Amino acid sequence: MRETTLKKNYERYFTQEEKLRRLVFRWVPEDTTGLLDLGCKDGNITSSYQKKAKSVAAVDKDYASVLSAKRRFPDLKLFVGRAEELPIKTGCFHILVASELLQYLTEPQRAIAEMHRVLKPGGLLILSVPHKGPGYQLANPGNITDRWRNKRFL
């Protein structure tokens, strides 16, 4: 019984994660010049953005995750850092992806200000949160929907 429940929960989690990954990927425009992914973990999802973006970079606070991603995806530009203090120059990216990240941050407003800082003028922020944690006001519980696509937050 317990094993069956664990298997169902595991499958449900990864099915939802895959749906979100596909949705975010769909939102990334073709031939994007520069894309930054915040909270890249092991780089699996980040590497898929290389199909649409000429240059892909990512930031994660976990050194071991960044090191693992660097070994697996040497073409990615990977940085260790916090979303609240991005180790990135101002106005470097056309697209910034922050999927399922804000709820883990202690200072989500500061992170959003940093996202705004590193985006080029007119850049696109693709943001999602899974529940009513910090950042809920910026995206609905169903994650990304078209009603947020052209909104300016800052």
C-alpha positions as MATLAB code, in Angstrom:
seq = 'MRETTLKKNYERYFTQEEKLRRLVFRWVPEDTTGLLDLGCKDGNITSSYQKKAKSVAAVDKDYASVLSAKRRFPDLKLFVGRAEELPIKTGCFHILVASELLQYLTEPQRAIAEMHRVLKPGGLLILSVPHKGPGYQLANPGNITDRWRNKRFL';
ca = [
       0.000    0.000    0.000;
       2.671    2.521    1.039;
       4.822    1.703   -2.001;
       1.852    2.252   -4.332;
       1.096    5.634   -2.740;
       4.724    6.726   -3.018;
       4.824    5.685   -6.667;
       1.619    7.625   -7.436;
       2.916   10.750   -5.674;
       6.252   10.484   -7.499;
       4.541   10.101  -10.869;
       2.136   12.974  -10.153;
       4.993   15.275   -9.120;
       7.060   14.591  -12.225;
       4.025   14.804  -14.505;
       3.266   18.279  -13.095;
       6.926   19.308  -13.381;
       7.038   18.171  -17.003;
       3.830   20.090  -17.812;
       5.297   23.235  -16.293;
       8.610   22.740  -18.131;
       6.776   22.455  -21.459;
       4.663   25.528  -20.733;
       7.677   27.645  -19.811;
       9.585   26.356  -22.852;
       6.663   27.330  -25.092;
       6.829   30.883  -23.752;
      10.501   31.332  -24.654;
      10.563   33.052  -28.055;
      12.513   31.479  -30.925;
      15.983   32.906  -31.574;
      16.243   34.629  -28.211;
      19.614   36.331  -27.819;
      20.171   35.808  -24.087;
      18.277   33.814  -21.463;
      18.927   33.546  -17.721;
      17.425   30.721  -15.653;
      17.271   31.247  -11.887;
      17.322   28.178   -9.671;
      18.733   25.850  -12.304;
      19.428   22.853  -10.020;
      21.200   20.204  -12.119;
      20.787   22.068  -15.421;
      18.420   19.603  -17.118;
      15.649   22.092  -17.805;
      18.103   24.943  -18.381;
      19.885   22.999  -21.121;
      16.611   22.603  -23.048;
      16.473   26.402  -23.514;
      19.549   26.137  -25.770;
      17.170   24.993  -28.513;
      15.617   28.482  -28.528;
      18.261   30.849  -27.167;
      21.663   31.686  -28.638;
      23.145   32.198  -25.175;
      21.896   30.528  -21.987;
      23.111   31.238  -18.463;
      21.880   30.069  -15.096;
      22.264   30.812  -11.399;
      21.756   28.509   -8.439;
      22.734   29.009   -4.812;
      23.870   25.395   -4.412;
      27.529   24.980   -5.362;
      27.255   21.196   -5.823;
      24.329   21.581   -8.252;
      26.197   24.167  -10.327;
      29.322   21.993  -10.394;
      27.276   18.991  -11.544;
      25.536   21.054  -14.221;
      28.896   22.411  -15.470;
      30.167   18.868  -15.953;
      27.054   17.750  -17.793;
      26.419   20.907  -19.855;
      29.732   22.669  -20.596;
      28.084   25.100  -23.063;
      25.971   26.707  -20.317;
      27.253   29.752  -18.454;
      26.639   28.794  -14.829;
      27.035   30.891  -11.698;
      26.728   30.248   -7.979;
      24.674   32.988   -6.385;
      21.468   34.080   -4.724;
      18.462   35.493   -6.566;
      18.519   38.432   -4.154;
      22.090   39.350   -5.221;
      22.618   38.145   -8.787;
      26.259   37.925   -9.903;
      25.247   39.355  -13.299;
      25.792   42.750  -14.954;
      22.843   45.098  -15.406;
      20.734   44.706  -18.562;
      22.305   41.508  -19.906;
      19.329   39.276  -20.748;
      16.261   39.422  -22.987;
      14.515   36.558  -21.146;
      14.623   35.610  -17.483;
      13.024   32.388  -16.222;
      12.247   32.025  -12.505;
      10.077   28.946  -12.302;
       9.067   27.605   -8.892;
      11.672   29.740   -7.113;
      10.082   32.667   -5.245;
       8.464   30.527   -2.543;
      11.925   29.469   -1.307;
      13.309   32.983   -0.929;
      13.385   35.012    2.259;
      13.394   38.284    0.292;
      11.272   37.748   -2.836;
      10.808   41.496   -3.448;
      14.563   41.995   -3.514;
      14.912   39.072   -5.936;
      12.302   40.589   -8.258;
      14.190   43.897   -8.196;
      17.347   41.980   -9.177;
      15.478   40.223  -11.988;
      14.372   43.608  -13.271;
      17.947   44.914  -13.039;
      19.501   42.138  -15.166;
      16.756   42.177  -17.818;
      17.271   44.378  -20.867;
      14.635   47.110  -21.334;
      11.526   45.416  -22.752;
      12.786   41.995  -21.623;
      10.448   39.156  -20.707;
      10.186   37.685  -17.198;
       8.687   34.190  -17.102;
       7.678   33.564  -13.494;
       5.711   30.840  -11.733;
       4.959   29.898   -8.129;
       3.181   26.733   -6.978;
       1.110   27.958   -4.031;
       0.226   30.876   -1.767;
       3.760   31.367   -0.457;
       5.846   34.511   -1.021;
       5.321   35.843   -4.504;
       1.762   34.536   -4.836;
       0.518   38.008   -5.718;
       2.645   37.955   -8.880;
       1.315   34.717  -10.357;
      -1.783   32.646   -9.794;
      -1.845   29.169   -8.164;
      -2.249   27.575  -11.595;
       1.220   28.922  -12.415;
       1.709   30.719  -15.716;
      -1.332   31.970  -17.584;
      -1.761   34.283  -20.546;
      -3.295   37.054  -18.444;
       0.169   37.762  -16.986;
       2.058   37.632  -20.263;
       2.275   41.367  -20.991;
       2.068   42.816  -17.472;
       4.782   45.099  -16.120;
       5.503   44.548  -12.441;
       8.155   47.216  -11.855;
];
